[in-house]
Backbone as CSV, one residue per row, in Angstrom:
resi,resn,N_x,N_y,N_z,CA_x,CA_y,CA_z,C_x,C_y,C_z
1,UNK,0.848,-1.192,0.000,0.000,0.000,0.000,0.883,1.241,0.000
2,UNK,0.447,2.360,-0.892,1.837,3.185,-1.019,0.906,4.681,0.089
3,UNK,1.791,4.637,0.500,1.825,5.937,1.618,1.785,7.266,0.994
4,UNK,0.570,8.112,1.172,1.350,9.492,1.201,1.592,10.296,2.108
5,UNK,2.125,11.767,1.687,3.036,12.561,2.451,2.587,12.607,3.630
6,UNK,1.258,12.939,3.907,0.897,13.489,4.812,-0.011,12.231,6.297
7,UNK,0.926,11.085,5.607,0.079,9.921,6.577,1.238,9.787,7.754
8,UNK,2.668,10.536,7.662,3.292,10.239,8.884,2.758,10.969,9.846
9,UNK,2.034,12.162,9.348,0.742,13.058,10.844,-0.188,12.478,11.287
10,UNK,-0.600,11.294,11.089,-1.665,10.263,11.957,-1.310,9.783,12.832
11,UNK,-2.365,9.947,14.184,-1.823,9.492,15.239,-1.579,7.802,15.202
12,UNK,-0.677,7.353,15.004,-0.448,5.901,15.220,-1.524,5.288,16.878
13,UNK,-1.502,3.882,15.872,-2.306,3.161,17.063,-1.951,1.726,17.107
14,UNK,-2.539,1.373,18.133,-2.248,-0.252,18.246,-3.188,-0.763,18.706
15,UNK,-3.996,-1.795,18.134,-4.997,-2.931,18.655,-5.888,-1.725,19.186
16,UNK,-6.092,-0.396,17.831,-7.407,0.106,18.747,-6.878,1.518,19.459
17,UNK,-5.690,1.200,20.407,-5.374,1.677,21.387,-4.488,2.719,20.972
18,UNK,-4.700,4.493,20.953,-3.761,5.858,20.274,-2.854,5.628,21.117
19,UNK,-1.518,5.932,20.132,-0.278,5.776,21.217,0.608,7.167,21.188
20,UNK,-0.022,7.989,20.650,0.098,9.266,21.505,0.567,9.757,22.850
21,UNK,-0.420,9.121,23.172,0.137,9.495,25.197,1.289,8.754,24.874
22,UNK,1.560,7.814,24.825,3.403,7.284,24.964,4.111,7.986,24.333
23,UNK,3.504,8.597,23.284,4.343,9.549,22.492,5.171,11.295,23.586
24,UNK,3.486,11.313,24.077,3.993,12.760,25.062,4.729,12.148,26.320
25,UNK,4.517,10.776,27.237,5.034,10.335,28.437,6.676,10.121,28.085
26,UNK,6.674,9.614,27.069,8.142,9.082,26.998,8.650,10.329,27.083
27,UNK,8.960,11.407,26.482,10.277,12.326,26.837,10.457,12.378,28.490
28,UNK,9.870,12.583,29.388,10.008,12.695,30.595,10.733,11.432,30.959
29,UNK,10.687,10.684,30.143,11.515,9.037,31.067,13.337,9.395,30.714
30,UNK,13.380,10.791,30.006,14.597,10.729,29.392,15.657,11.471,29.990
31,UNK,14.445,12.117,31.033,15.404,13.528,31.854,15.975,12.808,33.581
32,UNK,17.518,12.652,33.441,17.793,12.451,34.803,17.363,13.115,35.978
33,UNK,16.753,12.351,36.902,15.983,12.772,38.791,17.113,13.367,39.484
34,UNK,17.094,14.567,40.274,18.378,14.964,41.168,18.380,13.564,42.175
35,UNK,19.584,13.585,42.718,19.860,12.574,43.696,20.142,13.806,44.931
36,UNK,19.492,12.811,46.450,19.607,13.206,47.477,21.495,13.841,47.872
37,UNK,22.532,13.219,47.113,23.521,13.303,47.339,24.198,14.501,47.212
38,UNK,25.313,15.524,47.858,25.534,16.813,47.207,26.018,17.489,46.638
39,UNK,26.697,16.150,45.626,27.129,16.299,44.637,26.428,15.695,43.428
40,UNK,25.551,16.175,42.250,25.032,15.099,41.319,25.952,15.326,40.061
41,UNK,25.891,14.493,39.386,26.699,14.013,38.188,27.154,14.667,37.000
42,UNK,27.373,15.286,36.161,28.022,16.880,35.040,26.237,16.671,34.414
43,UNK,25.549,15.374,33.980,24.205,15.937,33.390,23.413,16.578,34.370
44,UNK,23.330,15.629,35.456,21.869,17.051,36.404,22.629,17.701,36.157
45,UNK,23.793,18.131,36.592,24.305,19.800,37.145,23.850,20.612,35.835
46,UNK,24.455,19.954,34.195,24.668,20.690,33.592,22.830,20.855,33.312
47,UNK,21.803,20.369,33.645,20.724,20.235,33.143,20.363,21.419,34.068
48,UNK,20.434,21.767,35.317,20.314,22.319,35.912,20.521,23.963,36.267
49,UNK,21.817,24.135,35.343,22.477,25.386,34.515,21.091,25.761,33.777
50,UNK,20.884,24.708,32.319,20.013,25.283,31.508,18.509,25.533,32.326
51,UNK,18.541,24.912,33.137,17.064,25.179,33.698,17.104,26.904,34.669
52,UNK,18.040,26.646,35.284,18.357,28.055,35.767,18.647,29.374,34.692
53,UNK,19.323,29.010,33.874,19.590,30.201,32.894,18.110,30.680,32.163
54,UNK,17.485,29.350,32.004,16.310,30.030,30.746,15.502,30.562,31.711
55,UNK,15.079,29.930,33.361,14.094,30.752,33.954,14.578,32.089,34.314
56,UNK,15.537,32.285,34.207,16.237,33.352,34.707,15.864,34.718,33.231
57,UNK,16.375,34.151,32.351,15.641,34.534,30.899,14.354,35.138,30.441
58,UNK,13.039,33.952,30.629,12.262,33.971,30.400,11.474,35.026,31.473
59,UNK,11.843,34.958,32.942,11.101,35.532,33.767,11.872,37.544,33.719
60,UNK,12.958,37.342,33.015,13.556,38.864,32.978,12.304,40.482,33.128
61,UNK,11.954,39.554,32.089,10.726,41.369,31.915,9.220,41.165,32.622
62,UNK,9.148,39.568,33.292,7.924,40.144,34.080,7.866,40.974,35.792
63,UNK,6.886,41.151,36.164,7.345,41.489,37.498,7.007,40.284,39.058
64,UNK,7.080,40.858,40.244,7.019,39.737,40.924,5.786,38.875,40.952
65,UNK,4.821,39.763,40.588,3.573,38.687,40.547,3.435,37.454,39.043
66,UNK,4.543,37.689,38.195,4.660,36.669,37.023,5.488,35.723,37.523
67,UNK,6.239,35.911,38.616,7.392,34.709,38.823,6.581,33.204,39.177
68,UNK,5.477,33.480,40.220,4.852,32.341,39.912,4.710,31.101,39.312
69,UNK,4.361,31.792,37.547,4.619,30.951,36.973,5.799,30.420,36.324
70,UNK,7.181,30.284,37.069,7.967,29.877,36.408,8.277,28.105,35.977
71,UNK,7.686,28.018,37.286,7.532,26.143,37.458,6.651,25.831,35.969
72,UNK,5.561,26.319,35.907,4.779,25.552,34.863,5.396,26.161,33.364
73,UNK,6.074,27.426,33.036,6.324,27.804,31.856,7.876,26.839,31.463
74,UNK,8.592,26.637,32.640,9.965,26.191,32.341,9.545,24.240,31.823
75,UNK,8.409,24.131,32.834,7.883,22.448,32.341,7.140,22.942,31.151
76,UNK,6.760,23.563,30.405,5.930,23.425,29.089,6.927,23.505,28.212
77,UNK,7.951,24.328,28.281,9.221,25.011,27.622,9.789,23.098,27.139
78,UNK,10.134,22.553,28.339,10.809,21.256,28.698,9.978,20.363,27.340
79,UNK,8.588,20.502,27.757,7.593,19.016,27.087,7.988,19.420,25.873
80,UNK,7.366,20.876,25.107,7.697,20.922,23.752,8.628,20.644,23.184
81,UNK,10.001,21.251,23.640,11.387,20.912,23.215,11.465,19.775,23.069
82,UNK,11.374,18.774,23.789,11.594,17.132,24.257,10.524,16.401,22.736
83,UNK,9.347,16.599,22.766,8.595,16.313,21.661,8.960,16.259,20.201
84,UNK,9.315,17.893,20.281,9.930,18.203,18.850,11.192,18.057,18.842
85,UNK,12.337,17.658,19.240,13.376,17.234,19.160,13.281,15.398,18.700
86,UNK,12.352,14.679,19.548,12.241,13.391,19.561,11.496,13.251,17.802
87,UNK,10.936,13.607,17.759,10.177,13.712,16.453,10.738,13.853,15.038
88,UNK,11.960,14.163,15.562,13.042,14.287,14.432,13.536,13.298,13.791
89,UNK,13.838,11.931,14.906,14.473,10.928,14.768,13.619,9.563,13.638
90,UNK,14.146,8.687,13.330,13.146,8.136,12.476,12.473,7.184,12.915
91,UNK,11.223,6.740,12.517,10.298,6.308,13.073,9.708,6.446,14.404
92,UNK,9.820,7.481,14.247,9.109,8.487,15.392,7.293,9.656,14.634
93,UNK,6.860,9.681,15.680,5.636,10.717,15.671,6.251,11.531,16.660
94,UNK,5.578,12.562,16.278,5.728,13.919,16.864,3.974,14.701,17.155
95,UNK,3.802,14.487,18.476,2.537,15.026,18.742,2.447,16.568,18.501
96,UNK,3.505,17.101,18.475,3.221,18.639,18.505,3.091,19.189,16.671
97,UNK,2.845,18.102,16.141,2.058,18.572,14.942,0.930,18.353,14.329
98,UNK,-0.275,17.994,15.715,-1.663,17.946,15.566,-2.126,19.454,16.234
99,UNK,-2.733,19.910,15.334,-2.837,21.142,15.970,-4.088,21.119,17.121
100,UNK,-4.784,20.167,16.917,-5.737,20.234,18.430,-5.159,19.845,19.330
101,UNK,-3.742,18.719,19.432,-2.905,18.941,20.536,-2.470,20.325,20.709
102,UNK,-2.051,21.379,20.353,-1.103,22.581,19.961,-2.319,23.508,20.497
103,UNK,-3.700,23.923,20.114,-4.886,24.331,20.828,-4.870,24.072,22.020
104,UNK,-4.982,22.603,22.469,-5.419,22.332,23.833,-3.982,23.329,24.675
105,UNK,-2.801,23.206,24.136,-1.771,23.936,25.160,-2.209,25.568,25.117
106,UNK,-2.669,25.783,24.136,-2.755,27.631,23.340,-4.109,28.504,24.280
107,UNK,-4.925,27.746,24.561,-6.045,28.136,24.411,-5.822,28.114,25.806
108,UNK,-5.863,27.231,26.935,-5.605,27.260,28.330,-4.900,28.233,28.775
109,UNK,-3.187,28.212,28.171,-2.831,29.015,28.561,-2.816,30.776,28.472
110,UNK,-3.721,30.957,27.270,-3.847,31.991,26.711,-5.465,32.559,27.692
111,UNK,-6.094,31.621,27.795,-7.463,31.875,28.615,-7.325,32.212,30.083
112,UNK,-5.899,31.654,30.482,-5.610,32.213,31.866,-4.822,33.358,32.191
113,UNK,-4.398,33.883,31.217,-3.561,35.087,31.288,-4.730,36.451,31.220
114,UNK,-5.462,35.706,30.383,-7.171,37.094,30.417,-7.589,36.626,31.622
115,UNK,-7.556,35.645,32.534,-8.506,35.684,32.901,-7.617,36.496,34.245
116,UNK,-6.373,36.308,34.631,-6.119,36.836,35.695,-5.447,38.510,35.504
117,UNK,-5.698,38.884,33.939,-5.655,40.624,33.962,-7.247,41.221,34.286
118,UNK,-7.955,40.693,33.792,-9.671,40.890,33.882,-9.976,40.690,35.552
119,UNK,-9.045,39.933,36.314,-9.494,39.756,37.917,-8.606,40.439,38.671
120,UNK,-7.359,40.769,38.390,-6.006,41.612,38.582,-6.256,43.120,38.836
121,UNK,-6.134,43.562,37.381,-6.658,44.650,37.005,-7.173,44.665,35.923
122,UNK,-8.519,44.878,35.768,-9.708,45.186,34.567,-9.410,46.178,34.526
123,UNK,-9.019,47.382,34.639,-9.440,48.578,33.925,-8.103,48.406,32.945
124,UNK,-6.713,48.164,33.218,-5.356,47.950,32.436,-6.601,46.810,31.569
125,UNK,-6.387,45.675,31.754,-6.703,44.904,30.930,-7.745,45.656,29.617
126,UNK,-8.502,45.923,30.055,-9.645,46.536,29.182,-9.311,47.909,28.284
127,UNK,-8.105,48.729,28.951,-7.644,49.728,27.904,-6.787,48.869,27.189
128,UNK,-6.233,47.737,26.655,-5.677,47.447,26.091,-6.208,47.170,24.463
129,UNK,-7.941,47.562,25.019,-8.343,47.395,23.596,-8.498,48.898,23.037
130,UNK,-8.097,49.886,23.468,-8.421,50.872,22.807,-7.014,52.111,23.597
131,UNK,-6.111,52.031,22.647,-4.962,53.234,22.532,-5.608,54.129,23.003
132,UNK,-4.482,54.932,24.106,-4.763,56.516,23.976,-4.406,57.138,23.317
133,UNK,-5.178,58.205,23.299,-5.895,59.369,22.328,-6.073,58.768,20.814
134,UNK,-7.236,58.022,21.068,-7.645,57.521,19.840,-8.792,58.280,19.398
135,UNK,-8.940,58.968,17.684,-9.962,59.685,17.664,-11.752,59.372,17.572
136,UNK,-12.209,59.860,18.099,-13.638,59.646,18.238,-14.209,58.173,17.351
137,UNK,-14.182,58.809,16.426,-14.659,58.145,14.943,-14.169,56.925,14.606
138,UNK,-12.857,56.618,15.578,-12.170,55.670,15.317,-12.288,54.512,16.344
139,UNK,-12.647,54.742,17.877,-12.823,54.438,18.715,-13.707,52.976,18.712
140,UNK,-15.020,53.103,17.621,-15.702,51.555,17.785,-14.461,50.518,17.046
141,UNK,-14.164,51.088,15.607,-13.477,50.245,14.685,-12.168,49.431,15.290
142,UNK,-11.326,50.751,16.587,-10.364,50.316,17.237,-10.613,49.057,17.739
143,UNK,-11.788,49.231,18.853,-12.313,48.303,19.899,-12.102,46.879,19.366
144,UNK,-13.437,46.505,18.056,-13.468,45.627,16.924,-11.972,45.145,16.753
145,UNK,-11.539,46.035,16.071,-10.045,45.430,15.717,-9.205,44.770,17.315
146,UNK,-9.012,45.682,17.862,-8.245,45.009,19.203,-8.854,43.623,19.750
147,UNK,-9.718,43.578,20.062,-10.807,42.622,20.124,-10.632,41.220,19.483
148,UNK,-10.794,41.363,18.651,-10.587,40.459,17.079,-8.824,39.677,17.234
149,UNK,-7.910,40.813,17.046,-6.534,40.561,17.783,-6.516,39.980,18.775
150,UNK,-7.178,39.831,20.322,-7.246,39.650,21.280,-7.236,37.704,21.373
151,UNK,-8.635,37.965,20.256,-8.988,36.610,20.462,-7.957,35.286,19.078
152,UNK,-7.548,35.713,18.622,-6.906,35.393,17.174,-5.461,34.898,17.884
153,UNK,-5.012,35.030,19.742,-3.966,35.098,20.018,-3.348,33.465,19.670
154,UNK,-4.507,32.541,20.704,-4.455,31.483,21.008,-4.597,30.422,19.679
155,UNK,-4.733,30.809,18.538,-5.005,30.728,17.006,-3.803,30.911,16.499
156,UNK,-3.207,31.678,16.339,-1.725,31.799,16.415,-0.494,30.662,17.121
157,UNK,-0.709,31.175,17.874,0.120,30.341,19.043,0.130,28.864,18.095
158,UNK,-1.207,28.326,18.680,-1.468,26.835,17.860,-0.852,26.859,16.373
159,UNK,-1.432,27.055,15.874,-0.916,27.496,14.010,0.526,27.611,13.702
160,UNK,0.973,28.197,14.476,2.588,28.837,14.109,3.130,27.303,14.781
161,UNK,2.932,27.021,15.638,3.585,25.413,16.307,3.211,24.639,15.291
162,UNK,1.971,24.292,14.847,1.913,23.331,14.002,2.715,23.861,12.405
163,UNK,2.109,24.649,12.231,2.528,25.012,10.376,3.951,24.508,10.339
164,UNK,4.633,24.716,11.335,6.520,25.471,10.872,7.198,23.685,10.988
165,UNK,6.711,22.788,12.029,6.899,21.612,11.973,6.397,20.883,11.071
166,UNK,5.221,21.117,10.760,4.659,20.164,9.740,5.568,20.403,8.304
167,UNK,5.990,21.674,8.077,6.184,22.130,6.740,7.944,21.281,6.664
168,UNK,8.764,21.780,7.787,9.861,21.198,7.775,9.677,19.195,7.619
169,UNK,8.937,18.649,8.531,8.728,17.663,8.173,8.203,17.076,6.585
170,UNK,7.432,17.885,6.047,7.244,17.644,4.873,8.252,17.400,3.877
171,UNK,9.268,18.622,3.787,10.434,18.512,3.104,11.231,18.109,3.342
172,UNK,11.511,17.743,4.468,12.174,16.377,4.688,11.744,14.852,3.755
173,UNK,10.849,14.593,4.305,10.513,13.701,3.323,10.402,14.029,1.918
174,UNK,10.141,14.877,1.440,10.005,15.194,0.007,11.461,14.784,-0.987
175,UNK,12.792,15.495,0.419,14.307,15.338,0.011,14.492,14.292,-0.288
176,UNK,13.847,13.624,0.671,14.739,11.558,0.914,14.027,11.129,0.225
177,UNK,12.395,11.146,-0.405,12.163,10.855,-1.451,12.793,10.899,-2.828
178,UNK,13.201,12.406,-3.126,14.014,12.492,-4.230,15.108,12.067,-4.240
179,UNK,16.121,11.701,-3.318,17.331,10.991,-2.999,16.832,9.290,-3.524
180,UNK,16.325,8.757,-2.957,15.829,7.462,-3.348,15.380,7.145,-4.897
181,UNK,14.809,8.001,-5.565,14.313,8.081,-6.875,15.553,8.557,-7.861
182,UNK,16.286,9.316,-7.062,17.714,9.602,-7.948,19.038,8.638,-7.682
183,UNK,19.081,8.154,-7.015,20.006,7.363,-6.958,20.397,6.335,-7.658
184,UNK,19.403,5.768,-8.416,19.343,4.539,-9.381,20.225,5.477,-10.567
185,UNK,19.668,6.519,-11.415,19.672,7.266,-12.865,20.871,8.740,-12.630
186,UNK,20.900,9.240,-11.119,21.810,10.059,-11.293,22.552,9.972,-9.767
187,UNK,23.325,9.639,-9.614,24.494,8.963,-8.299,24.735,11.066,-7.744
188,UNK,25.114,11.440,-8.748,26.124,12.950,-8.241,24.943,13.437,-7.718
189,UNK,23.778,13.645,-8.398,22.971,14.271,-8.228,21.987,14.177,-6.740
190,UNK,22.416,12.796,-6.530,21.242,12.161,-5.515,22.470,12.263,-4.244
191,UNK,23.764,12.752,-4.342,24.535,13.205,-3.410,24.608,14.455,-3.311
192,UNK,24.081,15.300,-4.102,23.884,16.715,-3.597,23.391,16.891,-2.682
193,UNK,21.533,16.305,-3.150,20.528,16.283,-2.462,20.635,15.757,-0.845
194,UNK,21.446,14.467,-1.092,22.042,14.292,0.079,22.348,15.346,1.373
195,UNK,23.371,15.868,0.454,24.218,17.084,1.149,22.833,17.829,1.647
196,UNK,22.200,18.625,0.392,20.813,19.048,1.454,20.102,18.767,2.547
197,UNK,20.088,17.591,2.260,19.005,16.696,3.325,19.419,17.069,4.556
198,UNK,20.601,16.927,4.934,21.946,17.408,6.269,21.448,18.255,6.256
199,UNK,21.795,19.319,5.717,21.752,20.594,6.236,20.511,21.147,6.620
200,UNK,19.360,20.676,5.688,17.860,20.962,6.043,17.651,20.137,7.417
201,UNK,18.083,19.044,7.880,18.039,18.162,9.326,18.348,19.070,10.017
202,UNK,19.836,20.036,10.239,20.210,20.783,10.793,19.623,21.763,11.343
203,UNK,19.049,22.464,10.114,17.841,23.589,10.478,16.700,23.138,11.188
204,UNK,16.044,22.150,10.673,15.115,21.435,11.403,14.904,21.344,12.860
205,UNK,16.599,21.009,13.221,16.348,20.723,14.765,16.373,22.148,15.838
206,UNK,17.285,23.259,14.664,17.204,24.797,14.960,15.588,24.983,15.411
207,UNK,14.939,24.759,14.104,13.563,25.175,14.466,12.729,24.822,15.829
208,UNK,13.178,22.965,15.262,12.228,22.536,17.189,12.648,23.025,18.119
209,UNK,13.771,23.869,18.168,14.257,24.200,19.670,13.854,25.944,19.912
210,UNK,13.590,26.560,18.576,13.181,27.843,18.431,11.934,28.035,18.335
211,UNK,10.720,26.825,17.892,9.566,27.204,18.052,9.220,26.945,19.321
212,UNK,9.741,25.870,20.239,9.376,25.574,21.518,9.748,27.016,22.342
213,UNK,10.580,27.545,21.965,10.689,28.591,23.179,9.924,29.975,22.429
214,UNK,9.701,29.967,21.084,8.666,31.474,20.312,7.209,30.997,21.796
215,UNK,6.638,29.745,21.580,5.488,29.464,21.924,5.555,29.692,23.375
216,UNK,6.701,29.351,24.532,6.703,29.535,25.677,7.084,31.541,25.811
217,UNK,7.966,31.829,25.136,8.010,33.561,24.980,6.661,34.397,24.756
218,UNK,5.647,33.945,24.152,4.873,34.698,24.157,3.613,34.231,24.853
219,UNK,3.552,33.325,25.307,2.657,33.196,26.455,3.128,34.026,27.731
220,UNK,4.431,34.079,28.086,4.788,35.017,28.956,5.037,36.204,28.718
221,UNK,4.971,36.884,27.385,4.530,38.445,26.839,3.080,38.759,27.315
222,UNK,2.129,37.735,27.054,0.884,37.584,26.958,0.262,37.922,28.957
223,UNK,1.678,37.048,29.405,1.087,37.434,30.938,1.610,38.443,31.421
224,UNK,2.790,38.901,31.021,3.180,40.080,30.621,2.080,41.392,31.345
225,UNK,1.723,41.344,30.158,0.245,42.380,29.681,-0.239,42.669,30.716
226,UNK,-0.833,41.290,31.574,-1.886,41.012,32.502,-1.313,40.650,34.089
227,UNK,-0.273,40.929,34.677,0.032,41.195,35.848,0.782,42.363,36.027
């Protein structure tokens, strides 16, 4: 049965049973536990660096009432990366290119950042839909528009995670397809492509590690706003 492009985005199953969730559980089986001891080993430590540096990072421009969330933004930061990195490898799925997985993260977290500027402070929250000194005439159309923006956030978020993986994954396969089909009739040629293939892998893994943190950066712009 010949496969097309777009059947490695199905959630695989077995006897029935989506194997998805093993798909999202497994990265966590991959990250070493600190040990009680007081010295742990160059990976915690060094894992421990990056965990300190990016919260240190990420939390820069909010104020003390955003620090809060650093526990849950530095673990979402963690899952995505871990996903889309794993997803790279072959015969692998990658959940973070169903976009109703990519929603379910967008929409929560985007619904709680309104919801605690609207309980915080509503009046900040609520001028955010309408600039000062905006002129009269302009004032409903502003509203509308801001509004519209407002809600389009969590739409985004999702979209931009899925599109940028799916698309790299695509051409990936598209390469190693044409590598396979050239190799019989043109050898030099199907080693260029080769050469591409590398370098597009390369970028690839640039991306999973740059969209995981675009998507965790602007959820914390987003709370930003609203504390």
């Amino acid at each position: 049965m010949a496969l097309g492009f777009f059947d490695q985005f199905l959630s695989p199953t077995h006897l029935g049973i989506p194997l998805i969730l093993i798909a999202m559980v497994f990265p966590w089986i991959l990250y070493p536990s600190p040990s009680n001891r007081w010295l742990n080993n160059r990976l915690v430590t060094l894992q421990g660096q990056f965990f300190n540096r990016f919260t240190q990072q990420l939390l820069l421009p909010l104020n003390q009432g955003g620090h809060k969330w650093a526990l849950i933004l530095m673990s979402l930061m963690v899952f995505l990366l871990s996903m889309n990195m794993l997803g790279l490898l072959p015969y692998t799925f990658t959940p973070t290119t169903q976009l109703s997985l990519n929603m379910g993260f967008a929409v929560p977290f985007w619904l709680a950042t309104v919801i605690i500027g609207m309980r915080n402070q509503p009046t900040a929250a609520l001028g955010h839909l309408l600039p000062e000194g905006t002129p009269v005439l302009l004032i409903p159309v502003l509203i509308i528009i801001e509004t519209i923006s407002l809600f389009i956030r969590p739409i985004a978020l999702g979209v931009r995670l899925t599109a940028n993986l799916t698309a790299g994954h695509l051409l990936i396969q598209l390469i190693a397809t044409a590598i396979s089909v050239l190799m019989a009739s043109m050898t030099t040629v199907a080693l260029l492509t080769f050469a591409v293939l590398l370098l597009l892998t390369i970028l690839e893994v640039a991306v999973a590690m740059i969209q995981a943190y675009v998507f965790v950066l602007l959820v914390s712009l987003y709370l930003q706003e609203n504390v």
